[in-house]
CSV table of C-alpha atoms in Angstrom, one decimal:
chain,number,residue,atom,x,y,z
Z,1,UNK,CA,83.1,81.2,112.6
Z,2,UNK,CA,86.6,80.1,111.3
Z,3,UNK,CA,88.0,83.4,109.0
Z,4,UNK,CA,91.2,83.6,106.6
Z,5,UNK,CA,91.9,86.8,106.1
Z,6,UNK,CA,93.3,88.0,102.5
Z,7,UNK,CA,96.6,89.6,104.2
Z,8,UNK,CA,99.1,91.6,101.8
Z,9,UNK,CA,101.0,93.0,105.2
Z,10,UNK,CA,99.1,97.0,104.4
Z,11,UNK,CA,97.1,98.7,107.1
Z,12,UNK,CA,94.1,97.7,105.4
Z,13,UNK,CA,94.4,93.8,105.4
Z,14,UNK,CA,96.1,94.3,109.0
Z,15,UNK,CA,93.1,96.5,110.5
Z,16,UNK,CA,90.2,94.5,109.0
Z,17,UNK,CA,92.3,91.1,110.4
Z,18,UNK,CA,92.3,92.5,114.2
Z,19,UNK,CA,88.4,93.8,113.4
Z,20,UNK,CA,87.5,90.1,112.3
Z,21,UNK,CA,89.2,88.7,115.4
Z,22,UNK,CA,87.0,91.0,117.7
Z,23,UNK,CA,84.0,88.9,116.6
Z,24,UNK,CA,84.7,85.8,115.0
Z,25,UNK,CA,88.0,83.5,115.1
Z,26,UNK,CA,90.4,84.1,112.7
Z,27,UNK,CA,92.5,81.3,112.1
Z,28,UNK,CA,95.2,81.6,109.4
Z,29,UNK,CA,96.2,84.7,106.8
Z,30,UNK,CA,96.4,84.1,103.4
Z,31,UNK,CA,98.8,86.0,100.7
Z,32,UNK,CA,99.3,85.9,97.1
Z,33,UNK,CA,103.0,86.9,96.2
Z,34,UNK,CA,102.5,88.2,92.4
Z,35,UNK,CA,106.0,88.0,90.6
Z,36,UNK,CA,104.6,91.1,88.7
Z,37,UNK,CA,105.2,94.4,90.7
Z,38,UNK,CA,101.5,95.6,88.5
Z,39,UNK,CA,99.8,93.4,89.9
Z,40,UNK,CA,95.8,93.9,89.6
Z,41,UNK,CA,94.7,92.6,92.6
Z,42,UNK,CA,97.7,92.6,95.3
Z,43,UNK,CA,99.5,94.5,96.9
Z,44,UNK,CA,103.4,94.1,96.5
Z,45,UNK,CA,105.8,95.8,98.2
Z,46,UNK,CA,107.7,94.0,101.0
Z,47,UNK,CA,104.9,91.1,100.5
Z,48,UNK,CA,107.6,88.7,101.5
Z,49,UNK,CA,107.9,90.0,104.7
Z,50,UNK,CA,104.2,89.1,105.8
Z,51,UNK,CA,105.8,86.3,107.0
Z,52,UNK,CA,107.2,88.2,109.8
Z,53,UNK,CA,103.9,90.2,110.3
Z,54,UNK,CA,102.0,86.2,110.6
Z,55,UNK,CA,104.3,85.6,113.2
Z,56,UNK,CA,104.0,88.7,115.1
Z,57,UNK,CA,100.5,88.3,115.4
Z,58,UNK,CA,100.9,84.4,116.1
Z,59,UNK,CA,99.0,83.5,113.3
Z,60,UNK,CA,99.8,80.2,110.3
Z,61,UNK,CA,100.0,81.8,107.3
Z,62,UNK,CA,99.0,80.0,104.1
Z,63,UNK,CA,101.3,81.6,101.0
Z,64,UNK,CA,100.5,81.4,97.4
Z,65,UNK,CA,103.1,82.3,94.2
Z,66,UNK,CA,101.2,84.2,91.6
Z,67,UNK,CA,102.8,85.3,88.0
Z,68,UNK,CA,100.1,88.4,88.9
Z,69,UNK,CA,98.8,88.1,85.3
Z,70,UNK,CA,95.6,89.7,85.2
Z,71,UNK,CA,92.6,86.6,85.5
Z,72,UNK,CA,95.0,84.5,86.1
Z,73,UNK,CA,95.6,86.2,89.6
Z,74,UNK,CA,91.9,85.3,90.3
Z,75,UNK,CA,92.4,81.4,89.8
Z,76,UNK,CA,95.9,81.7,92.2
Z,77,UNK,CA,93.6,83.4,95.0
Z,78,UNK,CA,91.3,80.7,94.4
Z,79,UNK,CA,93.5,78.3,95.1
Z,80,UNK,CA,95.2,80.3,98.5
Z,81,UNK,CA,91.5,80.3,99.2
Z,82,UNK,CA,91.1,76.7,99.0
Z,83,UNK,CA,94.5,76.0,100.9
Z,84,UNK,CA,93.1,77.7,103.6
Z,85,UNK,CA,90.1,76.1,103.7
Z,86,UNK,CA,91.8,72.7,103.1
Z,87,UNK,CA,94.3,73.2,105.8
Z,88,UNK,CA,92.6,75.6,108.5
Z,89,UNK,CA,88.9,74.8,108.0
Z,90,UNK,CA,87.8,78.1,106.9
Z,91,UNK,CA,84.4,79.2,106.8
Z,92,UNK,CA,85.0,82.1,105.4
Z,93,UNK,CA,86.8,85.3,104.0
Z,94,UNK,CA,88.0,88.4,105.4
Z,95,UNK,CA,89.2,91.3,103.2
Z,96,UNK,CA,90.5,95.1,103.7
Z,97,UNK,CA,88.4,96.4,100.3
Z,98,UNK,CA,87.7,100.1,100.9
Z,99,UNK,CA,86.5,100.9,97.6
Z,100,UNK,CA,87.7,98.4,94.7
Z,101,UNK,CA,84.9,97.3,93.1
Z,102,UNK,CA,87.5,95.0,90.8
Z,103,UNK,CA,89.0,93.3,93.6
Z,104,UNK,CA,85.9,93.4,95.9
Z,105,UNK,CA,83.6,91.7,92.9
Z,106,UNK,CA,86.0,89.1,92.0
Z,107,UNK,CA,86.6,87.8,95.6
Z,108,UNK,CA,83.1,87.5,96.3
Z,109,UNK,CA,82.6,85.5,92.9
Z,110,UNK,CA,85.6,83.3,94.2
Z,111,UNK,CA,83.4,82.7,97.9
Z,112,UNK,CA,80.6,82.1,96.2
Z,113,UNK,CA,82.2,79.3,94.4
Z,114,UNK,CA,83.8,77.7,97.3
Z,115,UNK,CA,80.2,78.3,99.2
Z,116,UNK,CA,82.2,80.5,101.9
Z,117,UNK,CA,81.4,84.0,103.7
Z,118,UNK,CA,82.6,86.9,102.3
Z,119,UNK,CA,83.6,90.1,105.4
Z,120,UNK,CA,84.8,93.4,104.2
Z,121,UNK,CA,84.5,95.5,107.4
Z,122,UNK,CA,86.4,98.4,106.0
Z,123,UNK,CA,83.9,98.5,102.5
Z,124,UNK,CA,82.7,102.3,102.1
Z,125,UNK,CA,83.8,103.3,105.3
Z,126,UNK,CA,84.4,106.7,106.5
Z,127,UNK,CA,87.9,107.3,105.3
Z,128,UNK,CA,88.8,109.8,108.1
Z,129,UNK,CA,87.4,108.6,111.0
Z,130,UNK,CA,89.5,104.8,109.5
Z,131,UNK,CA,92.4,106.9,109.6
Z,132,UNK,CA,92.5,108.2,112.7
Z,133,UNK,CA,91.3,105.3,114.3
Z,134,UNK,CA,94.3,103.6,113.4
Z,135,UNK,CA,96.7,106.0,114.7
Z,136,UNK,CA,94.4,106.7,118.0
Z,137,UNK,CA,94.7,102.3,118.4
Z,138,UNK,CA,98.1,102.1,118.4
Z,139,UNK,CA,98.9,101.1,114.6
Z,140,UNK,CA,102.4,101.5,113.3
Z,141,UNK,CA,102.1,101.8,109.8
Z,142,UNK,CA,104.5,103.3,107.6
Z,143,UNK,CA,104.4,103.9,104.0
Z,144,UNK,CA,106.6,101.1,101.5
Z,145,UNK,CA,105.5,102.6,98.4
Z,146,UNK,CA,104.2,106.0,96.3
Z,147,UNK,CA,102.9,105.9,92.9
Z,148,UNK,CA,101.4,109.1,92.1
Z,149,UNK,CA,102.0,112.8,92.5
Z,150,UNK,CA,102.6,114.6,94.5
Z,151,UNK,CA,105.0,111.6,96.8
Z,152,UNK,CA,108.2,112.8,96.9
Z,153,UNK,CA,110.9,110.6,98.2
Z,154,UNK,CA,110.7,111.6,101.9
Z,155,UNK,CA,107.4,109.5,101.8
Z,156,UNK,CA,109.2,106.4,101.6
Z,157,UNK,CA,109.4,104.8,104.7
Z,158,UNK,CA,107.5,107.5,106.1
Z,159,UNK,CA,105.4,106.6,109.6
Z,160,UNK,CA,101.8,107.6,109.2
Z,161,UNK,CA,101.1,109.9,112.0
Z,162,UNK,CA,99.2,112.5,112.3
Z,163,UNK,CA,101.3,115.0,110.7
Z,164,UNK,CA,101.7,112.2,107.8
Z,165,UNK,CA,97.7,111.6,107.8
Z,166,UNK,CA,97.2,116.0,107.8
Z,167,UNK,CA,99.3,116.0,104.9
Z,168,UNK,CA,97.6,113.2,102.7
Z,169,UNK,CA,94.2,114.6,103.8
Z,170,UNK,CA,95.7,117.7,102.5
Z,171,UNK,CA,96.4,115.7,99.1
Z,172,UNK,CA,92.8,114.2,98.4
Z,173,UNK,CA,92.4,118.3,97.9
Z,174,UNK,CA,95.1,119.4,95.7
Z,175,UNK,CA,95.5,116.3,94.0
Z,176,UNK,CA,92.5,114.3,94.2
Z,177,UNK,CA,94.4,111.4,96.0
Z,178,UNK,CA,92.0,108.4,97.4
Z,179,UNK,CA,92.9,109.3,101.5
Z,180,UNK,CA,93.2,106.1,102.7
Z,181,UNK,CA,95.6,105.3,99.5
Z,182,UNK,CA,92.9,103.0,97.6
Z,183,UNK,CA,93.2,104.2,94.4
Z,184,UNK,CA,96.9,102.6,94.3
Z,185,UNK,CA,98.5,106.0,95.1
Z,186,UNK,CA,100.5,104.8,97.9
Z,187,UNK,CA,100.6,101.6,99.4
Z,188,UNK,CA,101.8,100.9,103.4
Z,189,UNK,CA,103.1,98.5,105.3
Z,190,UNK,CA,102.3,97.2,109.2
Z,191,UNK,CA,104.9,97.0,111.9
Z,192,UNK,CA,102.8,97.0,114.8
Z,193,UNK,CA,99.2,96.0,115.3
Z,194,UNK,CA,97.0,96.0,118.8
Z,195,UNK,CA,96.8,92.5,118.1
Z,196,UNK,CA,100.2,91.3,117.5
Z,197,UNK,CA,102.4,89.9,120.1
Z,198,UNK,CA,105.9,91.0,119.1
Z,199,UNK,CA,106.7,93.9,117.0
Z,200,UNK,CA,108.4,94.7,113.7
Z,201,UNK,CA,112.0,96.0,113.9
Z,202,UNK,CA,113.0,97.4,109.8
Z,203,UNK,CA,117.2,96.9,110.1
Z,204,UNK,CA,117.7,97.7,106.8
Z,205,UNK,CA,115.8,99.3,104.2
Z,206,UNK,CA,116.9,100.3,100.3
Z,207,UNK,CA,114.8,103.2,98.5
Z,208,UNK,CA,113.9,103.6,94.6
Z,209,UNK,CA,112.5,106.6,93.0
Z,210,UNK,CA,111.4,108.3,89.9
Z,211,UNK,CA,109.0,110.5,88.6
Z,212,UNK,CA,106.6,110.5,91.9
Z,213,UNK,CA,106.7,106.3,91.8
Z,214,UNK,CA,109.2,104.8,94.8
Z,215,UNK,CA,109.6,101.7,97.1
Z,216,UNK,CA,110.7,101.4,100.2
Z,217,UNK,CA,112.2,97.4,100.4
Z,218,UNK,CA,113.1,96.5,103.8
Z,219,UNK,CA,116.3,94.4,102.9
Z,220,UNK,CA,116.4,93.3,107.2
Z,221,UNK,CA,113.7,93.1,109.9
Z,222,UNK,CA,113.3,91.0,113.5
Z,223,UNK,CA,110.9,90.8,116.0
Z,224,UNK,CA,111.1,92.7,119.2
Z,225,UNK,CA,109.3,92.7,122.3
Z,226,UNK,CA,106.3,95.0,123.0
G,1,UNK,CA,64.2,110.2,113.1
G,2,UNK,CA,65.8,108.0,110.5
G,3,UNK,CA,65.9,104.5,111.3
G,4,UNK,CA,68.1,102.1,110.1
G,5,UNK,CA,67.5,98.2,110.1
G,6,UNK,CA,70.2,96.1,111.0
G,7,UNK,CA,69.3,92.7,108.3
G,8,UNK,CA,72.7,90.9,109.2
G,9,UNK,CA,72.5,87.6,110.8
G,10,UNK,CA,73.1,88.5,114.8
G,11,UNK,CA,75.7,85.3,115.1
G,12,UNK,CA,78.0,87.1,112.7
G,13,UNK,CA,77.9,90.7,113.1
G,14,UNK,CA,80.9,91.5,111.3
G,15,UNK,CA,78.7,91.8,107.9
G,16,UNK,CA,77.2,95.3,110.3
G,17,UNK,CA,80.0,97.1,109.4
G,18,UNK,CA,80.4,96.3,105.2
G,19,UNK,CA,76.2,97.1,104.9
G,20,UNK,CA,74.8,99.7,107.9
G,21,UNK,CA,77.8,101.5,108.4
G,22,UNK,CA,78.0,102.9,104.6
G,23,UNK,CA,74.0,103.7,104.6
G,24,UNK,CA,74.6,105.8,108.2
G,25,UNK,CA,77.3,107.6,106.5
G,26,UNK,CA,75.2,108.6,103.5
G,27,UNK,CA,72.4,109.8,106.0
G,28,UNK,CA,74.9,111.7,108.3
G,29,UNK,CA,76.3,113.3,105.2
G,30,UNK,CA,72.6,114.5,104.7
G,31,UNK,CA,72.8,115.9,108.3
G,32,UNK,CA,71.2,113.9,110.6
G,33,UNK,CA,72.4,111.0,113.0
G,34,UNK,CA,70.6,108.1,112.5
G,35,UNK,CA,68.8,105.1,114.4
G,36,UNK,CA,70.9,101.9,114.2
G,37,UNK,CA,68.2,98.8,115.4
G,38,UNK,CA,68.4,95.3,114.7
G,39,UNK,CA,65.4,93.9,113.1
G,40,UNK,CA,64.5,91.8,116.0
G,41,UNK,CA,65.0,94.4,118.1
G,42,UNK,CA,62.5,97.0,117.1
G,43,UNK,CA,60.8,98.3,119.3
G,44,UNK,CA,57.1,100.3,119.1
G,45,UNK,CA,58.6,102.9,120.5
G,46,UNK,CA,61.3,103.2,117.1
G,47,UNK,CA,58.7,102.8,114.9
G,48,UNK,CA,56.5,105.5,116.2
G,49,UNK,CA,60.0,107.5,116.1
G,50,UNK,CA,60.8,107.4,112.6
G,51,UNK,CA,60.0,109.7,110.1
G,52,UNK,CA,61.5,107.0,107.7
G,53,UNK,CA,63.5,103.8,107.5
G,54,UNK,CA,66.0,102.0,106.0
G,55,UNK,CA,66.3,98.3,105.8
G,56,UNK,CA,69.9,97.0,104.6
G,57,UNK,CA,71.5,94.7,102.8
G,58,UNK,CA,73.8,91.4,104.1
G,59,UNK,CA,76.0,89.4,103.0
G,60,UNK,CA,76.0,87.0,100.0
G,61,UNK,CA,75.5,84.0,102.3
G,62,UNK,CA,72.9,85.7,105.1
G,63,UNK,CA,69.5,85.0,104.1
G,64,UNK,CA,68.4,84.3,107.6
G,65,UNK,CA,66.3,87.0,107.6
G,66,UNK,CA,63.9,85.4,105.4
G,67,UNK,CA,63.1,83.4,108.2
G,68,UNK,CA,61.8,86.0,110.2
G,69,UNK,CA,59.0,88.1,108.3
G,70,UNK,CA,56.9,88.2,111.4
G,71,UNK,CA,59.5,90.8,112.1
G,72,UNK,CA,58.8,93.0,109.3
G,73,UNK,CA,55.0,93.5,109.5
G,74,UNK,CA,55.1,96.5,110.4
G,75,UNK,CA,56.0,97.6,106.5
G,76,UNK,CA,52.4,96.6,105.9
G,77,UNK,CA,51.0,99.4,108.0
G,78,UNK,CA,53.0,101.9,105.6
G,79,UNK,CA,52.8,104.4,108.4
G,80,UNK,CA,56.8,104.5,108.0
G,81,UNK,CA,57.9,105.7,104.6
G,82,UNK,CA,60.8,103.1,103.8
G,83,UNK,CA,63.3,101.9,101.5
G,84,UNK,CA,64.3,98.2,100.9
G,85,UNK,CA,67.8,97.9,99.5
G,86,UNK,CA,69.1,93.9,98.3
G,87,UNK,CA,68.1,92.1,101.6
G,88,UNK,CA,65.4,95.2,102.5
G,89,UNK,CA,63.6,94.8,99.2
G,90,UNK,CA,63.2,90.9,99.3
G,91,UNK,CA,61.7,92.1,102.7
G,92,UNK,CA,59.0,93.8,101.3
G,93,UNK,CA,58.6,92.0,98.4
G,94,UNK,CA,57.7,88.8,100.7
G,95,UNK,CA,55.8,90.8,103.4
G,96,UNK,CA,53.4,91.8,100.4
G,97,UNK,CA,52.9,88.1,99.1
G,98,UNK,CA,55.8,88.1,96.6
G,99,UNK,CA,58.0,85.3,96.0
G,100,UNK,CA,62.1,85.4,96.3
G,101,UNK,CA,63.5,83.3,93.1
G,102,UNK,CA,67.8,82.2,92.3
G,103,UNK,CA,69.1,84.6,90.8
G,104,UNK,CA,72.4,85.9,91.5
G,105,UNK,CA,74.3,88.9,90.6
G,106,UNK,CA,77.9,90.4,91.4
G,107,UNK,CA,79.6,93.3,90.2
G,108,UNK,CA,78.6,96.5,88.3
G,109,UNK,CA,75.9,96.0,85.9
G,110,UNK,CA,73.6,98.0,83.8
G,111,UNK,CA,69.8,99.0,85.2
G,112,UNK,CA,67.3,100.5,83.1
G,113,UNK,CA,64.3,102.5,84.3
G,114,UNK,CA,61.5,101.4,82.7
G,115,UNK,CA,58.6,103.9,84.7
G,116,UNK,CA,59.2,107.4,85.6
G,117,UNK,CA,59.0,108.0,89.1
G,118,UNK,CA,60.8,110.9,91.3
G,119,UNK,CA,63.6,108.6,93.1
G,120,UNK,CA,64.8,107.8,89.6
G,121,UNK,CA,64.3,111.4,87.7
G,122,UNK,CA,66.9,111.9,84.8
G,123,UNK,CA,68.3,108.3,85.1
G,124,UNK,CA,67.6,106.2,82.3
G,125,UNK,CA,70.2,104.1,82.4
G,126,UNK,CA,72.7,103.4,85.2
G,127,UNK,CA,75.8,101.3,86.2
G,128,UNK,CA,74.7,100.0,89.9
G,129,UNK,CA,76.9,97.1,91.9
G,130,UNK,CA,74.9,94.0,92.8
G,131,UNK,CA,75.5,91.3,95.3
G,132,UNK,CA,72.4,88.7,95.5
G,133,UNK,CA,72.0,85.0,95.7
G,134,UNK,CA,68.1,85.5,95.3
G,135,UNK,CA,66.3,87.5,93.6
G,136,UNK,CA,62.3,89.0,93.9
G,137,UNK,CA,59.4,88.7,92.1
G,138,UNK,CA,57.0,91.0,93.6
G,139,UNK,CA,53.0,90.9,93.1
G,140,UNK,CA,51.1,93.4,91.4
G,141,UNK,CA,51.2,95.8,95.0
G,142,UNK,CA,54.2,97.3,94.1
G,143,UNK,CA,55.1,99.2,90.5
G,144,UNK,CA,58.2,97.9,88.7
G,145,UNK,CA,60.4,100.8,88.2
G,146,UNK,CA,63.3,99.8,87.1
G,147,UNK,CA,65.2,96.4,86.3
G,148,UNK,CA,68.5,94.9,85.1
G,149,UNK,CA,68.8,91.9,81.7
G,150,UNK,CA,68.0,89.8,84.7
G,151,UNK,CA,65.4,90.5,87.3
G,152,UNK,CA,63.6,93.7,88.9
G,153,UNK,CA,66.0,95.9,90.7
G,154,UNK,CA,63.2,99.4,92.0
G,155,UNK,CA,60.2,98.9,92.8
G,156,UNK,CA,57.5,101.4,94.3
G,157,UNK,CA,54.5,99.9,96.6
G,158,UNK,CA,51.0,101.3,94.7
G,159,UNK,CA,49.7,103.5,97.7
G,160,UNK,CA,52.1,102.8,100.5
G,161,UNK,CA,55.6,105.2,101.1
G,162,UNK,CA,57.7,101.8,100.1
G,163,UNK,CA,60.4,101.7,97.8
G,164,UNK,CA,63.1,98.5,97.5
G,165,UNK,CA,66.2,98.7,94.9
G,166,UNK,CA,68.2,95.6,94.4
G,167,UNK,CA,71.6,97.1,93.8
G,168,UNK,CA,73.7,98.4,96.5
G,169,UNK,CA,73.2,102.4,96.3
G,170,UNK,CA,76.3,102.9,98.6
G,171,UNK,CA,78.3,101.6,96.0
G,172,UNK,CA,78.2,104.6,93.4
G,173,UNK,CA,75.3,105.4,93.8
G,174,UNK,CA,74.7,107.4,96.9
G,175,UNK,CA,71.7,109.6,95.3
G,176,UNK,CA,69.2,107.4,95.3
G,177,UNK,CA,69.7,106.8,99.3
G,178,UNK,CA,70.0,111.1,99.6
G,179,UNK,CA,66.6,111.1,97.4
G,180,UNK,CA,64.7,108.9,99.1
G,181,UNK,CA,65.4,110.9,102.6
G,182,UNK,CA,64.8,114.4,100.6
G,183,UNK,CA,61.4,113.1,99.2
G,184,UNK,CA,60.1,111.5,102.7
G,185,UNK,CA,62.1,114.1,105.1
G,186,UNK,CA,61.9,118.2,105.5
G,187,UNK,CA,64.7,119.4,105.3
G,188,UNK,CA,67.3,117.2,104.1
G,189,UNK,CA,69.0,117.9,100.5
């Protein structure tokens, strides 16, 4: 079956893209770039870089501009949607949902519609085991965003390891933070996937924070050999 | 043993993950390791293993199953206490002579219980996610339990140990899964 996977460039998108291509053929990502850094339904930061990330793993990527108005969102994913099947011949769809309800609803309304397949592999998964899997496969993930206590600064940018992942684990306890970052407490961003072919390289990087709510923007990035 | 059935079409696995993987999770979390078995590949000796099954849902767009009832008669013998949930309940509701009916549902939406029963105790009302093209209408074999503005969403077989729900329980509502294995299996909470 030819897949499009729903790709924002976060472990999430990135982990349930290599899944699909275990079992089906994934032939093109597909982003929404929301102008608005609220955005219901996407993630944002460093979204413009998944350009980089689609050619690391060798994959077309179809790219959709969004205001990131809330419903309106919906009818710009829609569209991607359609792109992709346009373009790529998609059968169906390929998300990283974990546990959104709101986004995993609405994109199986917007399947249904277009009379294509809907694949959440990561939906109610195990959040721990998901965790360590990526960092036993050989993910390089680090985190490009906090918006919730207790993220101090030295999270942006941050590799998520295993002293990174003891420490979040730590957090679901204390402060009732979604592990696997779901909840929109911290978002991440991929620079090296089992599946890629070439590697991210950050070159330059600018940081923003206040009041537990930061971004890490990579300003420069390249591909490198693996 | 608890058995788990595998309703996902076997060309496109990928759906295993989103609607077995969750269930096993909520019945490891109970404390035992479940049975993971394809519906085509059951085998007498899995049946005559399990204290009690499960039969998952699919995906929006995998009604293959349907297809394949000869499969599932093995409900009929009701030797295997069981629980239907979205794919799993149009399952039972066909095995027993019911029909499967359009009727689609996505999202969180509100079930009413409408006949008091132990798997539902205390719940009159409930928020419960749905994802179904279809829809079914059982006969007069099973008891309606509860059901949504739309269609029937628990039912109960008269005399056998079969229940099917039309929601997803993974989604929010893991309890009714952890019930049904604390009112068919010893020592599970």
């Amino acid at each position: 079956m030819r897949l499009g996977v729903l790709f924002s460039g976060g472990k999430d998108s990135t982990y349930a893209c290599g899944r699909a291509m275990e079992m089906e053929e994934v032939v093109c990502l597909i982003t929404v770039r929301p102008q608005n850094r609220e955005s219901y339904m996407f993630h944002t930061p460093n979204i413009h870089w998944v350009r980089l990330q689609a050619e690391a793993a060798a994959l077309p990527l179809i790219e959709v501009e969004s205001e990131g108005i809330e419903e309106e969102e919906l009818r710009d994913l829609a569209r991607a949607v359609m792109l992709a099947r346009d373009h790529h011949a998609i059968e169906g769809v390929v998300t990283g949902a974990i546990l959104s309800v709101y986004q995993a609803a609405r994109i199986q309304k917007i399947c249904r519609d277009l009379d294509l397949w809907c694949f959440n592999p990561l939906w109610h998964t195990d959040e721990a085991s998901y965790m360590q899997r990526l960092i036993d496969t050989g993910f390089h993930i680090i985190i490009s965003g906090v918006f919730s206590a207790p993220f101090d600064e030295s999270w942006l940018g941050k590799e998520l390891d295993i002293r990174a992942l003891r420490e979040l684990s730590g957090f679901t306890r204390t402060h009732g933070i979604t592990l696997t970052g779901e909840g929109g407490e911290y978002e991440t961003f991929v620079l090296d996937a089992p599946f890629f072919e070439k590697r991210i390289q950050v070159e330059g990087a600018s940081t923003e924070y206040h009041n537990y709510h930061g971004r890490y923007d990579i300003t420069a990035a390249r591909l490198v050999k693996k | 043993m608890i058995l788990l059935v595998d309703l996902c079409n076997r060309t496109h696995p990928l759906s295993r993950d989103e609607f077995v993987l969750p269930i096993a999770h909520i019945v490891e979390k109970s404390g035992t390791t479940p049975v993971i078995r394809h519906y085509t590949q059951l085998s007498r000796e899995d049946c005559e293993a399990a204290s009690c099954s499960i039969l998952c849902g699919t995906a929006l767009k995998d009604n293959e199953f349907i297809h394949h009832l000869d499969e599932f008669q093995w409900l009929k013998e009701g030797r295997i206490p069981s629980l239907g949930i979205c794919a799993g309940m149009q399952v039972m509701a066909k095995v027993f002579g019911g029909k499967i009916e359009q009727g689609d549902e996505i999202g969180m939406i509100m079930v009413r219980t409408v006949r008091e029963d132990p798997l539902l105790e205390g719940k009159q009302e409930f928020s419960a996610y749905e994802l179904h093209s279809f829809a079914p209408v059982p006969t007069d074999s099973f008891l309606v339990l509860a059901a949504s503005s739309r269609c029937v969403q628990v039912i109960r077989h008269q005399s056998l140990p079969l229940y099917g729900v039309l929601f997803h329980p993974e989604v929010r509502n893991e309890w009714v899964v952890q019930r049904f294995l604390h009112l068919f299996m010893e020592g599970t909470d």
